[in-house]
Short mmCIF file of C-alpha atoms in Angstrom, two decimals:
data_model
loop_
_atom_site.label_atom_id
_atom_site.label_comp_id
_atom_site.label_asym_id
_atom_site.label_seq_id
_atom_site.Cartn_x
_atom_site.Cartn_y
_atom_site.Cartn_z
CA UNK A 1 20.51 17.93 29.73
CA UNK A 2 23.34 16.67 27.53
CA UNK A 3 25.43 13.79 28.86
CA UNK A 4 29.15 14.68 29.14
CA UNK A 5 31.49 12.58 27.05
CA UNK A 6 33.80 11.92 29.99
CA UNK A 7 33.01 12.03 33.69
CA UNK A 8 35.64 11.41 36.37
CA UNK A 9 34.64 10.31 39.86
CA UNK A 10 37.07 10.18 42.77
CA UNK A 11 35.99 7.99 45.68
CA UNK A 12 37.95 8.63 48.89
CA UNK A 13 38.12 6.36 51.93
CA UNK A 14 38.26 8.07 55.34
CA UNK A 15 41.62 6.33 55.83
CA UNK A 16 44.58 8.63 55.09
CA UNK A 17 46.39 5.88 53.16
CA UNK A 18 46.76 6.96 49.51
CA UNK A 19 46.18 3.42 48.20
CA UNK A 20 42.66 3.52 49.56
CA UNK A 21 41.71 6.01 46.90
CA UNK A 22 40.05 4.60 43.83
CA UNK A 23 39.92 6.55 40.62
CA UNK A 24 37.29 5.56 38.13
CA UNK A 25 36.82 6.99 34.69
CA UNK A 26 33.26 6.67 33.53
CA UNK A 27 32.73 6.92 29.82
CA UNK A 28 29.22 7.22 28.49
CA UNK A 29 28.97 6.20 24.87
CA UNK A 30 25.78 7.07 23.04
CA UNK A 31 24.79 5.69 19.63
CA UNK A 32 21.58 5.52 17.61
CA UNK A 33 20.85 2.05 18.94
CA UNK A 34 22.38 1.72 22.39
CA UNK A 35 23.47 3.68 25.40
CA UNK A 36 25.99 1.94 27.64
CA UNK A 37 27.91 3.13 30.67
CA UNK A 38 31.48 1.90 30.59
CA UNK A 39 33.88 1.65 33.48
CA UNK A 40 37.65 1.79 33.49
CA UNK A 41 39.79 1.50 36.58
CA UNK A 42 43.12 3.28 36.77
CA UNK A 43 44.04 2.38 40.35
CA UNK A 44 43.06 -0.52 42.61
CA UNK A 45 40.36 -2.57 40.89
CA UNK A 46 38.49 -3.62 44.02
CA UNK A 47 35.64 -1.21 43.34
CA UNK A 48 35.84 -1.77 39.60
CA UNK A 49 35.25 -5.52 39.75
CA UNK A 50 32.48 -5.32 42.34
CA UNK A 51 30.80 -2.54 40.33
CA UNK A 52 31.16 -4.65 37.20
CA UNK A 53 29.49 -7.63 38.88
CA UNK A 54 26.55 -5.52 40.02
CA UNK A 55 26.23 -3.89 36.61
CA UNK A 56 26.05 -7.23 34.81
CA UNK A 57 23.45 -8.47 37.29
CA UNK A 58 21.39 -5.33 36.70
CA UNK A 59 21.55 -6.03 32.97
CA UNK A 60 19.92 -9.40 33.68
CA UNK A 61 16.85 -7.58 34.94
CA UNK A 62 16.79 -5.16 32.02
CA UNK A 63 17.13 -8.03 29.53
CA UNK A 64 14.24 -9.97 31.05
CA UNK A 65 12.43 -10.14 27.69
CA UNK A 66 15.29 -12.16 26.23
CA UNK A 67 15.11 -14.59 29.13
CA UNK A 68 11.33 -14.76 28.82
CA UNK A 69 11.42 -15.59 25.11
CA UNK A 70 14.38 -17.93 25.52
CA UNK A 71 12.46 -20.27 27.81
CA UNK A 72 9.35 -20.47 25.65
CA UNK A 73 9.53 -24.27 25.26
CA UNK A 74 9.85 -24.84 28.98
CA UNK A 75 7.03 -22.37 29.58
CA UNK A 76 4.81 -24.19 27.07
CA UNK A 77 5.59 -27.45 28.81
CA UNK A 78 4.55 -26.05 32.19
CA UNK A 79 1.53 -24.09 30.91
CA UNK A 80 -0.70 -27.12 31.58
CA UNK A 81 -0.32 -26.30 35.29
CA UNK A 82 -2.68 -23.35 34.85
CA UNK A 83 -5.32 -25.59 33.32
CA UNK A 84 -4.77 -28.19 36.03
CA UNK A 85 -5.32 -25.64 38.81
CA UNK A 86 -8.12 -23.69 37.14
CA UNK A 87 -10.95 -25.72 38.67
CA UNK A 88 -9.05 -27.01 41.66
CA UNK A 89 -11.00 -28.13 44.71
CA UNK A 90 -9.93 -29.74 47.97
CA UNK A 91 -11.52 -33.10 47.15
CA UNK A 92 -9.21 -33.56 44.16
CA UNK A 93 -5.99 -32.64 45.96
CA UNK A 94 -4.29 -36.02 45.51
CA UNK A 95 -5.10 -36.26 41.80
CA UNK A 96 -4.03 -32.68 41.10
CA UNK A 97 -0.75 -33.04 42.98
CA UNK A 98 0.03 -36.35 41.24
CA UNK A 99 -0.41 -34.64 37.88
CA UNK A 100 1.65 -31.65 39.01
CA UNK A 101 4.42 -34.03 40.05
CA UNK A 102 4.42 -35.61 36.59
CA UNK A 103 4.57 -32.21 34.88
CA UNK A 104 7.58 -31.15 36.92
CA UNK A 105 9.38 -34.43 36.27
CA UNK A 106 8.87 -34.09 32.51
CA UNK A 107 10.41 -30.60 32.74
CA UNK A 108 13.48 -32.18 34.41
CA UNK A 109 13.04 -30.73 37.86
CA UNK A 110 14.30 -34.07 39.13
CA UNK A 111 12.60 -36.50 41.53
CA UNK A 112 14.18 -35.11 44.70
CA UNK A 113 13.12 -31.51 44.08
CA UNK A 114 9.74 -32.48 42.67
CA UNK A 115 8.81 -34.55 45.72
CA UNK A 116 10.06 -31.82 48.05
CA UNK A 117 7.95 -29.16 46.31
CA UNK A 118 4.80 -31.27 45.93
CA UNK A 119 4.81 -32.53 49.52
CA UNK A 120 5.34 -28.99 50.78
CA UNK A 121 2.30 -27.86 48.77
CA UNK A 122 0.29 -30.82 50.07
CA UNK A 123 1.00 -29.86 53.68
CA UNK A 124 -0.07 -26.26 53.11
CA UNK A 125 -3.22 -27.32 51.27
CA UNK A 126 -4.28 -29.71 54.03
CA UNK A 127 -3.50 -27.03 56.62
CA UNK A 128 -5.82 -24.72 54.62
CA UNK A 129 -3.00 -22.23 54.03
CA UNK A 130 -3.61 -22.56 50.29
CA UNK A 131 -7.26 -22.31 49.32
CA UNK A 132 -7.31 -21.72 45.55
CA UNK A 133 -5.55 -22.69 42.36
CA UNK A 134 -3.93 -19.26 42.06
CA UNK A 135 -2.55 -19.51 45.60
CA UNK A 136 -1.10 -22.94 44.81
CA UNK A 137 0.53 -21.55 41.65
CA UNK A 138 2.05 -18.64 43.58
CA UNK A 139 3.31 -21.04 46.26
CA UNK A 140 4.87 -23.25 43.59
CA UNK A 141 6.76 -20.29 42.10
CA UNK A 142 7.83 -19.17 45.55
CA UNK A 143 9.26 -22.58 46.45
CA UNK A 144 11.23 -22.84 43.20
CA UNK A 145 12.61 -19.33 43.70
CA UNK A 146 13.57 -20.14 47.30
CA UNK A 147 15.53 -23.20 46.14
CA UNK A 148 17.50 -21.14 43.63
CA UNK A 149 18.18 -18.25 46.00
CA UNK A 150 19.11 -20.43 48.97
CA UNK A 151 21.44 -22.83 47.16
CA UNK A 152 22.89 -20.59 44.44
CA UNK A 153 22.72 -16.98 45.51
CA UNK A 154 26.16 -15.76 44.34
CA UNK A 155 25.20 -15.26 40.70
CA UNK A 156 27.46 -12.23 40.24
CA UNK A 157 30.94 -12.78 38.84
CA UNK A 158 33.40 -12.91 41.75
CA UNK A 159 36.54 -11.33 40.30
CA UNK A 160 38.63 -10.68 43.37
CA UNK A 161 40.89 -7.70 43.98
CA UNK A 162 43.87 -8.07 41.66
CA UNK A 163 44.44 -7.24 38.04
CA UNK A 164 43.97 -9.23 35.94
CA UNK A 165 41.03 -11.33 37.08
CA UNK A 166 41.21 -14.80 35.54
CA UNK A 167 38.19 -16.80 34.36
CA UNK A 168 38.63 -20.41 33.25
CA UNK A 169 35.93 -21.89 31.02
CA UNK A 170 35.68 -25.69 31.22
CA UNK A 171 33.33 -28.42 30.00
CA UNK A 172 32.81 -31.42 27.73
CA UNK A 173 33.11 -31.38 23.96
CA UNK A 174 30.13 -29.94 22.11
CA UNK A 175 28.58 -28.13 25.07
CA UNK A 176 29.21 -24.66 23.66
CA UNK A 177 32.34 -23.85 25.68
CA UNK A 178 34.29 -21.73 23.18
CA UNK A 179 31.13 -20.01 21.93
CA UNK A 180 30.16 -19.16 25.51
CA UNK A 181 33.61 -17.69 26.12
CA UNK A 182 33.22 -15.52 23.01
CA UNK A 183 29.78 -14.31 24.06
CA UNK A 184 31.01 -13.57 27.57
CA UNK A 185 33.89 -11.57 26.10
CA UNK A 186 31.41 -9.61 24.01
CA UNK A 187 29.32 -8.75 27.08
CA UNK A 188 32.33 -7.74 29.19
CA UNK A 189 33.91 -5.74 26.36
CA UNK A 190 30.70 -3.74 26.03
CA UNK A 191 31.13 -2.70 29.67
CA UNK A 192 34.54 -1.22 28.89
CA UNK A 193 36.59 -4.16 30.18
CA UNK A 194 40.01 -4.82 28.63
CA UNK A 195 39.91 -8.53 27.72
CA UNK A 196 42.70 -10.95 26.82
CA UNK A 197 41.71 -14.37 25.50
CA UNK A 198 43.84 -17.48 26.04
CA UNK A 199 43.50 -20.36 23.57
CA UNK A 200 44.06 -23.18 26.06
CA UNK A 201 42.24 -25.80 23.99
CA UNK A 202 45.38 -27.37 22.53
CA UNK A 203 43.80 -30.73 21.69
CA UNK A 204 41.24 -29.69 19.09
CA UNK A 205 42.91 -28.52 15.87
CA UNK A 206 40.30 -25.89 15.01
CA UNK A 207 39.85 -24.58 18.54
CA UNK A 208 42.41 -21.76 18.29
CA UNK A 209 41.03 -20.72 14.91
CA UNK A 210 37.53 -20.59 16.37
CA UNK A 211 38.67 -18.47 19.31
CA UNK A 212 40.66 -16.17 17.03
CA UNK A 213 37.46 -15.50 15.09
CA UNK A 214 35.74 -14.58 18.35
CA UNK A 215 38.69 -12.35 19.32
CA UNK A 216 38.40 -10.49 16.03
CA UNK A 217 34.62 -10.30 16.31
CA UNK A 218 34.73 -8.83 19.82
CA UNK A 219 37.83 -6.67 19.39
CA UNK A 220 39.82 -8.59 22.01
CA UNK A 221 43.47 -9.65 21.96
CA UNK A 222 44.42 -13.32 22.14
CA UNK A 223 47.31 -15.59 23.16
CA UNK A 224 47.68 -18.87 21.23
CA UNK A 225 50.10 -21.80 21.41
CA UNK A 226 53.48 -21.02 19.86
CA UNK A 227 54.05 -24.62 18.77
CA UNK A 228 52.06 -27.77 18.05
CA UNK A 229 51.12 -29.98 21.00
CA UNK A 230 51.93 -27.22 23.45
CA UNK A 231 50.74 -27.81 26.99
CA UNK A 232 47.56 -25.98 27.83
CA UNK A 233 49.00 -24.92 31.19
CA UNK A 234 51.92 -23.16 29.46
CA UNK A 235 49.58 -21.26 27.12
CA UNK A 236 47.41 -20.08 30.02
CA UNK A 237 50.44 -19.17 32.13
CA UNK A 238 51.87 -17.08 29.29
CA UNK A 239 48.51 -15.37 28.76
CA UNK A 240 48.10 -14.45 32.42
CA UNK A 241 51.67 -13.13 32.57
CA UNK A 242 50.95 -10.92 29.56
CA UNK A 243 47.67 -9.83 31.13
CA UNK A 244 49.52 -8.83 34.28
CA UNK A 245 52.31 -7.01 32.46
CA UNK A 246 50.08 -5.13 29.99
CA UNK A 247 47.28 -4.12 32.33
CA UNK A 248 44.43 -6.27 31.08
CA UNK A 249 41.37 -6.35 33.33
CA UNK A 250 40.30 -9.94 32.67
CA UNK A 251 41.95 -12.98 31.07
CA UNK A 252 39.39 -15.45 29.65
CA UNK A 253 40.94 -18.91 29.44
CA UNK A 254 39.56 -21.52 27.07
CA UNK A 255 40.38 -25.16 27.85
CA UNK A 256 40.16 -28.45 26.03
CA UNK A 257 36.78 -30.15 26.01
CA UNK A 258 36.90 -33.47 27.81
CA UNK A 259 34.63 -36.18 29.06
CA UNK A 260 34.31 -36.13 32.83
CA UNK A 261 35.40 -39.79 32.81
CA UNK A 262 38.74 -39.06 31.07
CA UNK A 263 40.92 -38.73 34.15
CA UNK A 264 44.18 -37.89 32.36
CA UNK A 265 42.56 -34.86 30.74
CA UNK A 266 40.85 -33.93 33.98
CA UNK A 267 44.30 -33.94 35.61
CA UNK A 268 45.37 -31.39 33.00
CA UNK A 269 42.74 -29.01 34.34
CA UNK A 270 44.45 -29.17 37.72
CA UNK A 271 47.75 -28.24 36.05
CA UNK A 272 46.05 -25.30 34.30
CA UNK A 273 44.58 -24.09 37.57
CA UNK A 274 47.95 -24.29 39.34
CA UNK A 275 49.75 -22.56 36.46
CA UNK A 276 47.62 -19.41 36.52
CA UNK A 277 47.71 -19.36 40.33
CA UNK A 278 51.49 -19.13 40.25
CA UNK A 279 51.30 -15.94 38.16
CA UNK A 280 48.44 -14.25 40.02
CA UNK A 281 47.86 -15.43 43.61
CA UNK A 282 44.29 -16.57 44.09
CA UNK A 283 43.65 -17.09 40.37
CA UNK A 284 41.56 -18.34 38.71
CA UNK A 285 38.87 -16.15 40.25
CA UNK A 286 36.10 -18.06 38.49
CA UNK A 287 35.97 -21.59 37.07
CA UNK A 288 32.81 -21.68 34.98
CA UNK A 289 31.52 -25.06 33.83
CA UNK A 290 29.54 -25.01 30.59
CA UNK A 291 26.65 -27.49 30.62
CA UNK A 292 24.46 -28.38 27.65
CA UNK A 293 20.85 -27.78 28.68
CA UNK A 294 19.53 -30.28 26.15
CA UNK A 295 21.04 -33.11 28.20
CA UNK A 296 18.74 -32.34 31.13
CA UNK A 297 19.54 -34.23 34.32
CA UNK A 298 22.34 -36.10 32.54
CA UNK A 299 24.44 -33.01 33.19
CA UNK A 300 24.60 -33.78 36.91
CA UNK A 301 27.31 -36.51 36.76
CA UNK A 302 29.46 -34.18 34.64
CA UNK A 303 29.02 -31.34 37.11
CA UNK A 304 29.87 -33.55 40.09
CA UNK A 305 33.11 -34.83 38.52
CA UNK A 306 34.34 -31.43 37.34
CA UNK A 307 33.55 -29.92 40.72
CA UNK A 308 35.45 -32.63 42.58
CA UNK A 309 38.51 -32.20 40.37
CA UNK A 310 38.89 -28.41 40.13
CA UNK A 311 36.18 -26.80 42.25
CA UNK A 312 33.58 -25.23 39.98
CA UNK A 313 32.49 -21.73 41.04
CA UNK A 314 29.57 -21.30 38.66
CA UNK A 315 27.65 -22.75 35.71
CA UNK A 316 26.92 -21.53 32.22
CA UNK A 317 23.86 -23.41 30.96
CA UNK A 318 23.63 -23.37 27.17
CA UNK A 319 21.01 -24.29 24.53
CA UNK A 320 18.12 -23.81 26.92
CA UNK A 321 16.17 -22.10 24.14
CA UNK A 322 15.88 -25.42 22.30
CA UNK A 323 14.56 -27.61 25.11
CA UNK A 324 11.49 -27.94 27.32
CA UNK A 325 13.71 -29.21 30.15
CA UNK A 326 14.48 -25.91 31.87
CA UNK A 327 13.83 -27.47 35.26
CA UNK A 328 17.38 -28.82 35.09
CA UNK A 329 18.50 -25.32 36.13
CA UNK A 330 16.85 -25.86 39.50
CA UNK A 331 18.09 -29.44 39.76
CA UNK A 332 21.75 -28.63 39.24
CA UNK A 333 21.69 -25.74 41.74
CA UNK A 334 19.85 -27.80 44.37
CA UNK A 335 22.08 -30.85 43.89
CA UNK A 336 25.47 -29.11 44.03
CA UNK A 337 24.84 -25.75 45.70
CA UNK A 338 26.75 -24.00 42.91
CA UNK A 339 25.17 -20.91 41.32
CA UNK A 340 24.22 -20.52 37.67
CA UNK A 341 26.02 -17.40 36.41
CA UNK A 342 24.83 -17.28 32.80
CA UNK A 343 22.25 -19.00 30.59
CA UNK A 344 22.22 -19.36 26.83
CA UNK A 345 18.79 -18.43 25.50
CA UNK A 346 19.55 -18.18 21.78
CA UNK A 347 22.21 -18.28 19.10
CA UNK A 348 22.88 -14.54 18.90
CA UNK A 349 26.00 -12.93 20.32
CA UNK A 350 23.88 -11.15 22.95
CA UNK A 351 21.96 -14.27 23.97
CA UNK A 352 24.27 -15.33 26.79
CA UNK A 353 22.30 -13.75 29.62
CA UNK A 354 23.30 -13.16 33.25
CA UNK A 355 21.20 -15.49 35.37
CA UNK A 356 18.58 -13.90 37.57
CA UNK A 357 16.53 -16.35 39.63
CA UNK A 358 13.39 -14.23 39.77
CA UNK A 359 13.42 -13.54 36.01
CA UNK A 360 13.94 -17.25 35.35
CA UNK A 361 11.00 -18.33 37.54
CA UNK A 362 8.74 -15.73 35.93
CA UNK A 363 9.87 -16.88 32.49
CA UNK A 364 8.95 -20.53 33.00
CA UNK A 365 5.81 -19.99 35.13
CA UNK A 366 4.06 -17.21 33.28
#
């Protein structure tokens, strides 16, 4: 049966209050290559934002092949586990677990997590709960998945209830911050979201130019500094005001890259956070810290400092396609209890993938 070009769905709350009614317009756009369901909200956006979060998470499951291929180097690094467990027997438990510990450390799972996992496996082996190499492998995957789900379960974007939702992107220089913002805009725009970009990186001369290229590439509008050496907080404040006045769904705010040890620049992040909160109460809804996956466990001090200063709500881990150190995903979630929201698994515009713990574990432990 043919799909209608426009479908309207009225959701009514039992409450008689008119504001409890949400009107969604669902537009189904079909092309030769893709079929995407797009959502626009013309009343309260409570349902819109929660639906958007679920939709993006569902896309993570449908894009599992991208995640699988993106972690090929980590998977290759951990593939020796299968060989190690192939001829496992109880008499060699200590040797096998020592080698397993080394493998996990090389993959940047971190000493704390590695010891926790290995000792847990040792207890179950000695208690005869695990009796074969395949059972040990399944238990290993289960423990890693439990760590990710327990410590970082809110992987959906939390965009609140007001329009516009505000997302601040922060991080050190060279981590892929502006590129991640552009790729995130591309993904959201494809779901029918009206995006406004804010060029809040006022320190790097080419930053606005780079973001303007992404705005043109994704078909988004952008707010840039009106004068040289403008304060980042003023640029973001102006962008959020425009987003509020012109009915944008989400304002994506770029910020200046900074070392976590540069306290004057870290203080500027606080000013940026306060500035957008004055325009839209409760904003920013998300503060996403971009971390370079190639740095492995060295990302942890950065994450701690940024979190203490502004309160990070989620991570974007980039460049994980080029490293065999994918265990750092587990380490950063376990250490800080902050969820990973997106992972970069390639250089393409579609290669910023929503993070799904189960897909990740299956991708690195094939």
